[in-house]
């Protein structure tokens, strides 16, 4: 369902907070379009810290694997990245669908090691929002539709007190991939 | 300068800008050794942390250099050792600590991931061993490989364990073949450590939060065993892997305390 308990602004603020705490970055330098790696100096291990903080804050599970890993698992090695670790045309088409106009930087032959540099504060915020949108209509524990949040971050059932269950980030990516493949037949 | 055990010795710790490698580099420096710190990725937080560690060690009155090198590339390893020769002219301790691996079950590894796994964690360590050999022959030096419990026990999403197992075998082989040149070769197998790698493990092994704190090893506890293996007191130990895990792998018994919490 379209959850309306947690605002995008709140998610953005929490993403910012997680970045500040992990990277000791200057809060004022963190813009939606900031690349975590290029602009804020993050490394791959730092993403784990940032993700973990967000998971704790919202009670969610962020994706463990980047979208292209899922593509290659689903459609075979070489489908999105060639043997030299470079983006294929199909890989480009998929990433453009995924990231839309936010990032037009995808080109055929681009080194896949560069892809993480395209992860921005906005991309992370969207990732969290996508997971929060997977909130079921009713509580699977008691069947009531009575979600609430007290801190604007964790959603619980006001009827039975259970924490809200969300789809995990990897499953959402897989679902999205399956839907895109069904419609566009990229691979 | 105070006379210490490892005065005038030189150590290379691969992958030492953070985590366990950093703890080992510090410990060796405090014992008097000069240190070559190594990291892989340019321009990120590893380099920044490496630079800070370099300064810290120089502050102890030791020499320290920071060298970028990707051990999975033979050419890069050659340059790494050239720099050590140019800066220090010798090498006494080779600490094989660097590791890099994807986190997923082995059955799901892509060919590329599988090759990278072997290239860094097997080839890379052997490249280092081979390039270090002429230097270690001169100093009758020491090799210590850093292993993990994944070498012998199942860890979720931990293909690195298979490489650790292979390296423990390499260590046995080298200990014998290099013994005629008085090069000592051993390994330290760390248990659960709360370094950066813990952050990864935590993602795939949620129950890890129920393991009591007293079973987590402090990086310094592992570093001290490395120090011991570099020192004269361990001269009788060859080709062994010493487990430093606070008894984690010794326990079949598990406390159920967390169920009450």
Coordinates of C-alpha atoms in Angstrom, one line a residue:
Chain A
X1 CA 0.0 0.0 0.0
X2 CA 1.0 3.6 -0.3
X3 CA 2.1 4.2 3.3
X4 CA 1.6 7.8 4.5
X5 CA 3.0 7.5 7.9
X6 CA 6.7 8.2 7.1
X7 CA 7.4 11.2 4.9
X8 CA 10.1 11.3 2.2
X9 CA 11.6 14.3 4.1
X10 CA 11.9 12.2 7.3
X11 CA 13.7 9.4 5.3
X12 CA 16.0 11.9 3.7
X13 CA 16.9 13.4 7.1
X14 CA 17.6 9.9 8.4
X15 CA 19.7 9.0 5.4
X16 CA 21.6 12.2 6.0
X17 CA 22.1 11.4 9.7
X18 CA 23.3 7.9 8.9
X19 CA 25.9 9.4 6.4
X20 CA 27.0 12.0 8.9
X21 CA 27.5 9.4 11.6
X22 CA 29.3 7.0 9.4
X23 CA 31.5 9.3 7.4
X24 CA 31.7 12.1 9.8
X25 CA 30.7 14.2 6.8
X26 CA 29.6 17.9 7.1
X27 CA 25.8 17.8 7.1
X28 CA 25.6 21.0 5.0
X29 CA 27.5 19.3 2.2
X30 CA 25.0 16.5 1.9
X31 CA 22.6 17.2 -1.0
X32 CA 20.1 14.8 -2.6
X33 CA 22.4 14.6 -5.6
X34 CA 25.6 14.1 -3.7
X35 CA 27.4 10.8 -4.7
X36 CA 28.4 9.0 -1.5
X37 CA 31.6 7.9 -3.0
X38 CA 32.6 10.8 -5.2
X39 CA 31.3 13.7 -3.1
X40 CA 31.3 12.4 0.5
X41 CA 34.3 10.0 0.4
X42 CA 32.4 6.7 1.2
X43 CA 33.9 3.3 0.5
X44 CA 32.0 0.0 0.0
X45 CA 32.3 -0.9 3.6
X46 CA 30.8 2.4 4.6
X47 CA 27.6 1.5 2.8
X48 CA 27.1 -1.4 5.2
X49 CA 27.3 1.0 8.1
X50 CA 24.9 3.4 6.5
X51 CA 22.5 0.6 5.5
X52 CA 22.7 -0.9 9.0
X53 CA 21.8 2.4 10.6
X54 CA 18.8 2.8 8.3
X55 CA 17.7 -0.7 9.0
X56 CA 17.8 -0.1 12.7
X57 CA 16.0 3.2 12.3
X58 CA 13.1 2.0 10.2
X59 CA 13.0 -1.7 11.0
X60 CA 13.7 -2.7 7.4
X61 CA 16.1 -4.8 5.4
X62 CA 18.0 -3.0 2.7
X63 CA 19.2 -4.8 -0.4
X64 CA 22.4 -6.7 0.0
X65 CA 23.1 -6.9 -3.6
X66 CA 23.3 -4.3 -6.3
X67 CA 20.8 -4.6 -9.1
X68 CA 23.2 -5.9 -11.7
X69 CA 24.1 -8.8 -9.5
X70 CA 20.4 -9.7 -9.5
X71 CA 20.3 -9.3 -13.3
X72 CA 23.2 -11.7 -13.8
X73 CA 21.8 -14.2 -11.4
X74 CA 18.4 -14.1 -13.1
X75 CA 19.4 -13.7 -16.8
X76 CA 22.9 -15.2 -16.8
X77 CA 26.4 -13.9 -16.6
X78 CA 27.2 -11.5 -19.5
X79 CA 23.7 -10.3 -19.7
X80 CA 24.3 -6.9 -18.2
X81 CA 28.1 -6.9 -17.8
X82 CA 30.5 -8.3 -20.3
X83 CA 33.6 -10.4 -19.5
X84 CA 35.7 -7.3 -19.0
X85 CA 33.4 -6.0 -16.3
X86 CA 31.9 -3.4 -18.6
X87 CA 28.2 -2.5 -19.0
X88 CA 26.4 -4.0 -22.0
X89 CA 23.7 -2.2 -24.0
X90 CA 21.1 -4.2 -22.2
X91 CA 22.6 -3.3 -18.9
X92 CA 22.5 0.4 -19.8
X93 CA 18.8 0.0 -20.9
X94 CA 17.9 -1.6 -17.6
X95 CA 19.8 1.0 -15.4
X96 CA 18.1 3.8 -17.3
X97 CA 14.8 2.3 -16.5
X98 CA 15.7 1.8 -12.9
X99 CA 17.2 5.2 -12.2
X100 CA 15.2 7.2 -14.7
X101 CA 16.2 10.8 -15.3
X102 CA 18.1 11.1 -12.0
X103 CA 21.2 9.6 -13.6
X104 CA 21.8 9.8 -17.3
X105 CA 25.4 8.8 -16.8
X106 CA 25.1 5.2 -18.0
X107 CA 26.9 4.3 -21.2
X108 CA 27.8 1.1 -22.9
X109 CA 31.3 0.0 -22.0
X110 CA 31.3 1.8 -18.7
X111 CA 33.3 -0.1 -16.0
X112 CA 30.9 -1.7 -13.5
X113 CA 33.2 -0.7 -10.7
X114 CA 32.2 2.9 -11.4
X115 CA 28.5 2.2 -10.8
X116 CA 28.6 2.5 -7.1
X117 CA 29.8 6.1 -7.6
X118 CA 26.3 6.8 -9.0
X119 CA 24.7 6.0 -5.7
X120 CA 23.4 9.3 -4.4
X121 CA 21.7 10.4 -1.2
X122 CA 18.5 10.5 -3.3
X123 CA 19.0 6.9 -4.6
X124 CA 19.3 5.7 -1.0
X125 CA 16.3 7.7 0.1
X126 CA 14.3 6.2 -2.7
X127 CA 15.5 2.7 -1.8
X128 CA 14.2 3.2 1.8
X129 CA 10.9 4.6 0.6
X130 CA 10.4 1.7 -1.8
X131 CA 10.8 -0.7 1.1
X132 CA 8.4 1.3 3.3
X133 CA 5.8 1.3 0.5
X134 CA 5.7 -2.5 0.8
X135 CA 3.8 -2.1 4.1
X136 CA 0.8 -4.5 3.9
X137 CA -2.7 -3.2 4.2
X138 CA -3.4 -5.1 7.4
X139 CA -1.3 -6.5 10.2
X140 CA -0.4 -10.1 9.4
X141 CA -0.4 -10.9 13.1
X142 CA -3.9 -9.6 14.1
X143 CA -5.5 -8.7 10.8
X144 CA -6.3 -5.1 11.7
X145 CA -5.5 -2.1 9.6
X146 CA -4.2 0.1 12.3
X147 CA -0.6 1.0 11.5
X148 CA 0.9 3.9 13.5
X149 CA 4.2 5.4 14.2
X150 CA 5.3 7.3 17.2
X151 CA 8.8 8.4 16.2
X152 CA 8.0 8.9 12.5
X153 CA 10.4 6.0 11.7
X154 CA 9.2 2.7 13.1
X155 CA 5.7 1.5 12.2
X156 CA 3.8 -0.7 14.6
X157 CA 0.3 -2.1 14.8
X158 CA -1.7 0.0 17.3
X159 CA -4.0 -3.0 17.7
X160 CA -1.5 -5.8 18.7
X161 CA 1.8 -3.9 19.0
X162 CA 3.7 -5.9 16.3
X163 CA 6.3 -4.3 14.2
X164 CA 5.3 -3.8 10.6
X165 CA 6.7 -6.4 8.2
X166 CA 8.2 -5.0 5.0
X167 CA 9.6 -6.7 1.9
X168 CA 13.3 -6.8 1.9
X169 CA 15.3 -4.7 -0.5
X170 CA 16.6 -7.7 -2.6
X171 CA 13.2 -9.2 -3.0
X172 CA 11.8 -5.8 -4.2
X173 CA 14.6 -5.6 -6.8
X174 CA 13.8 -9.1 -8.0
X175 CA 10.1 -8.3 -8.3
X176 CA 10.9 -5.1 -10.1
X177 CA 13.2 -7.0 -12.5
X178 CA 10.6 -9.7 -13.2
X179 CA 8.0 -7.0 -13.9
X180 CA 10.3 -5.0 -16.2
X181 CA 11.4 -8.2 -18.1
X182 CA 7.7 -9.2 -18.5
X183 CA 6.9 -5.8 -20.0
X184 CA 10.0 -4.8 -21.9
X185 CA 11.7 -8.2 -22.7
X186 CA 15.2 -6.6 -22.4
X187 CA 17.0 -9.9 -21.8
Chain B
X1 CA 64.9 5.4 21.3
X2 CA 64.0 2.7 23.7
X3 CA 65.5 -0.7 22.8
X4 CA 62.7 -3.1 22.0
X5 CA 62.2 -6.6 20.7
X6 CA 61.8 -5.7 17.1
X7 CA 64.1 -2.6 16.8
X8 CA 65.4 -2.3 13.2
X9 CA 63.0 -4.9 11.9
X10 CA 60.7 -4.2 9.0
X11 CA 57.1 -5.5 8.6
X12 CA 54.7 -5.5 5.7
X13 CA 51.1 -5.9 6.8
X14 CA 48.8 -6.3 3.7
X15 CA 45.5 -4.6 3.9
X16 CA 46.4 -2.7 7.0
X17 CA 44.7 0.7 6.7
X18 CA 41.8 -0.6 8.8
X19 CA 40.4 -3.4 10.9
X20 CA 42.6 -6.2 12.1
X21 CA 45.5 -5.3 9.8
X22 CA 45.7 -1.9 11.4
X23 CA 45.7 -3.4 14.9
X24 CA 48.6 -5.7 13.9
X25 CA 50.6 -2.9 12.3
X26 CA 50.2 -0.8 15.4
X27 CA 51.3 -3.7 17.7
X28 CA 54.4 -4.4 15.6
X29 CA 55.3 -0.8 15.5
X30 CA 55.0 -0.5 19.3
X31 CA 57.3 -3.5 19.6
X32 CA 59.8 -1.5 17.6
X33 CA 59.3 -2.5 14.0
X34 CA 59.2 -0.2 11.0
X35 CA 56.0 -0.7 9.0
X36 CA 54.9 -0.9 5.4
X37 CA 51.2 -0.2 5.4
X38 CA 49.3 -1.5 2.4
X39 CA 45.9 -0.6 1.0
X40 CA 44.2 -1.3 -2.3
X41 CA 41.8 1.5 -3.2
X42 CA 43.0 4.9 -4.1
X43 CA 41.1 8.0 -3.0
X44 CA 38.7 6.5 -0.5
X45 CA 38.6 6.1 3.3
X46 CA 41.1 3.3 3.3
X47 CA 43.7 5.6 1.9
X48 CA 42.7 8.3 4.4
X49 CA 42.9 5.8 7.3
X50 CA 46.2 4.5 6.0
X51 CA 47.6 8.0 6.0
X52 CA 46.5 8.5 9.6
X53 CA 48.0 5.2 10.7
X54 CA 51.3 6.1 8.9
X55 CA 51.5 9.4 10.9
X56 CA 50.6 7.6 14.1
X57 CA 53.4 5.1 13.7
X58 CA 55.9 7.8 12.8
X59 CA 54.8 9.5 16.0
X60 CA 56.0 6.4 17.8
X61 CA 59.5 7.1 16.4
X62 CA 59.3 4.3 13.8
X63 CA 59.5 4.5 10.1
X64 CA 56.3 3.9 8.2
X65 CA 55.3 4.1 4.5
X66 CA 51.9 3.7 2.9
X67 CA 51.9 1.7 -0.3
X68 CA 48.9 1.3 -2.6
X69 CA 48.9 -2.2 -4.2
X70 CA 46.3 -4.7 -5.4
X71 CA 47.7 -8.0 -4.3
X72 CA 45.7 -9.9 -6.9
X73 CA 47.9 -8.3 -9.6
X74 CA 51.4 -9.7 -9.9
X75 CA 52.8 -6.4 -11.3
X76 CA 51.2 -4.5 -8.4
X77 CA 52.8 -6.9 -5.9
X78 CA 56.2 -6.5 -7.6
X79 CA 56.0 -2.7 -7.2
X80 CA 54.9 -3.1 -3.6
X81 CA 58.1 -5.0 -2.8
X82 CA 60.3 -2.7 -4.9
X83 CA 59.0 0.2 -2.7
X84 CA 59.8 -1.7 0.4
X85 CA 63.3 -2.4 -0.8
X86 CA 63.8 1.2 -1.8
X87 CA 62.5 2.5 1.5
X88 CA 63.8 0.0 4.0
X89 CA 66.2 -2.3 2.2
X90 CA 64.9 -5.3 4.1
X91 CA 61.9 -7.3 5.2
X92 CA 61.6 -9.3 8.4
X93 CA 57.9 -9.9 8.8
X94 CA 55.3 -10.6 6.1
X95 CA 51.8 -10.5 7.5
X96 CA 49.3 -11.7 5.0
X97 CA 46.1 -10.0 6.2
X98 CA 44.4 -8.6 3.1
X99 CA 41.2 -10.2 2.0
X100 CA 38.3 -9.4 -0.3
X101 CA 35.3 -11.5 -1.1
X102 CA 31.7 -11.4 -2.1
X103 CA 29.1 -12.5 0.4
X104 CA 26.8 -15.1 -0.9
X105 CA 26.6 -18.9 -1.0
X106 CA 29.2 -20.4 -3.3
X107 CA 26.6 -22.0 -5.5
X108 CA 25.5 -18.5 -6.5
X109 CA 28.9 -17.0 -7.3
X110 CA 29.2 -15.6 -10.8
X111 CA 32.3 -16.6 -12.7
X112 CA 33.8 -13.2 -12.3
X113 CA 33.2 -13.2 -8.6
X114 CA 34.7 -16.7 -8.3
X115 CA 37.8 -15.6 -10.2
X116 CA 38.2 -12.5 -8.0
X117 CA 37.8 -14.6 -4.9
X118 CA 40.7 -16.8 -5.9
X119 CA 42.8 -14.1 -7.5
X120 CA 42.9 -11.9 -4.3
X121 CA 42.7 -14.5 -1.6
X122 CA 44.8 -17.3 -3.0
X123 CA 46.9 -16.0 -5.9
X124 CA 47.4 -12.6 -4.2
X125 CA 48.8 -14.2 -1.0
X126 CA 51.1 -16.5 -3.0
X127 CA 52.3 -13.6 -5.1
X128 CA 53.3 -11.8 -1.9
X129 CA 55.0 -14.9 -0.5
X130 CA 57.0 -15.4 -3.7
X131 CA 58.1 -11.8 -4.0
X132 CA 58.9 -11.6 -0.3
X133 CA 61.1 -14.7 -0.4
X134 CA 64.4 -13.2 -1.4
X135 CA 64.1 -10.6 1.3
X136 CA 62.9 -13.1 4.0
X137 CA 65.9 -15.4 3.1
X138 CA 68.3 -12.6 4.1
X139 CA 66.7 -11.9 7.4
X140 CA 65.6 -15.4 8.2
X141 CA 62.2 -13.8 8.5
X142 CA 58.7 -14.7 9.4
X143 CA 55.4 -15.2 7.5
X144 CA 52.1 -15.0 9.4
X145 CA 48.9 -15.6 7.5
X146 CA 45.6 -14.3 9.0
X147 CA 42.9 -16.9 8.7
X148 CA 39.4 -17.1 10.0
X149 CA 37.1 -19.8 11.5
X150 CA 35.4 -19.9 8.1
X151 CA 38.4 -22.1 7.1
X152 CA 36.9 -25.0 9.1
X153 CA 33.3 -24.1 10.1
X154 CA 30.3 -23.0 8.1
X155 CA 29.6 -19.3 8.1
X156 CA 26.6 -18.0 6.1
X157 CA 27.4 -16.4 2.8
X158 CA 31.1 -16.7 3.4
X159 CA 33.0 -18.1 0.3
X160 CA 36.2 -16.6 1.7
X161 CA 36.3 -19.5 4.2
X162 CA 37.2 -21.9 1.3
X163 CA 40.2 -19.7 0.5
X164 CA 41.2 -19.5 4.1
X165 CA 41.2 -23.3 4.2
X166 CA 43.4 -23.3 1.1
X167 CA 45.8 -20.8 2.5
X168 CA 46.2 -22.8 5.8
X169 CA 47.3 -25.6 3.6
X170 CA 49.7 -23.3 1.7
X171 CA 51.1 -22.3 5.0
X172 CA 51.9 -26.0 5.9
X173 CA 53.6 -26.4 2.5
X174 CA 55.7 -23.3 2.8
X175 CA 56.7 -23.9 6.4
X176 CA 58.4 -27.1 5.2
X177 CA 59.8 -25.9 1.9
X178 CA 61.2 -22.7 3.5
X179 CA 62.5 -24.2 6.7
X180 CA 65.9 -24.8 5.2
X181 CA 66.3 -21.1 5.0
X182 CA 65.0 -20.6 8.5
X183 CA 61.9 -18.8 7.4
X184 CA 59.1 -19.4 9.9
X185 CA 55.6 -19.7 8.4
X186 CA 52.5 -19.9 10.5
X187 CA 48.9 -18.7 10.6
X188 CA 46.6 -17.1 13.2
X189 CA 42.9 -18.0 12.8
X190 CA 40.8 -15.3 14.3
X191 CA 37.3 -15.9 15.7
X192 CA 34.5 -13.3 15.6
X193 CA 36.1 -9.8 15.6
X194 CA 34.2 -6.6 15.7
X195 CA 36.1 -4.9 12.8
X196 CA 34.7 -3.8 9.5
X197 CA 34.2 -7.4 8.4
X198 CA 31.7 -7.8 11.3
X199 CA 29.5 -5.3 9.6
X200 CA 29.3 -7.6 6.6
X201 CA 28.7 -10.7 8.6
X202 CA 25.9 -9.0 10.5
X203 CA 24.0 -8.5 7.3
X204 CA 23.8 -12.2 6.6
X205 CA 23.8 -13.7 10.1
X206 CA 21.3 -11.8 12.1
X207 CA 21.6 -14.3 15.0
X208 CA 25.1 -13.1 15.5
X209 CA 23.6 -10.5 17.9
X210 CA 22.8 -13.3 20.3
X211 CA 26.4 -14.4 20.6
X212 CA 27.6 -13.1 24.0
X213 CA 30.1 -10.3 24.0
X214 CA 32.7 -12.4 25.8
X215 CA 33.1 -14.6 22.7
X216 CA 34.1 -11.7 20.5
X217 CA 37.9 -11.4 20.1
X218 CA 39.5 -8.1 20.4
X219 CA 41.7 -7.2 17.4
X220 CA 44.6 -6.7 19.8
X221 CA 44.3 -10.2 21.1
X222 CA 44.9 -11.5 17.6
X223 CA 47.7 -9.0 17.0
X224 CA 49.5 -10.2 20.1
X225 CA 49.6 -13.7 18.8
X226 CA 50.9 -12.4 15.5
X227 CA 53.6 -10.6 17.5
X228 CA 54.4 -13.8 19.4
X229 CA 54.8 -15.7 16.1
X230 CA 57.2 -13.0 14.9
X231 CA 59.3 -13.2 18.0
X232 CA 61.9 -15.7 19.2
X233 CA 59.7 -17.4 21.7
X234 CA 57.7 -19.1 18.9
X235 CA 60.8 -20.5 17.2
X236 CA 59.6 -24.1 17.7
X237 CA 56.3 -23.5 15.9
X238 CA 56.2 -24.3 12.2
X239 CA 53.3 -24.6 9.7
X240 CA 50.6 -24.2 12.4
X241 CA 47.4 -22.3 12.5
X242 CA 46.7 -21.0 16.0
X243 CA 43.1 -20.3 16.8
X244 CA 42.4 -17.1 18.7
X245 CA 38.6 -17.1 19.3
X246 CA 38.0 -16.8 23.0
X247 CA 36.9 -20.4 22.9
X248 CA 34.0 -19.9 20.5
X249 CA 34.9 -23.0 18.4
X250 CA 35.7 -25.0 21.6
X251 CA 32.0 -24.8 22.7
X252 CA 29.3 -27.2 21.7
X253 CA 27.5 -25.8 24.6
X254 CA 25.5 -22.6 24.0
X255 CA 24.1 -20.4 26.6
X256 CA 20.4 -19.8 26.3
X257 CA 20.5 -16.6 28.3
X258 CA 19.4 -14.5 25.3
X259 CA 16.0 -16.3 25.2
X260 CA 15.2 -14.9 28.5
X261 CA 16.1 -11.3 27.5

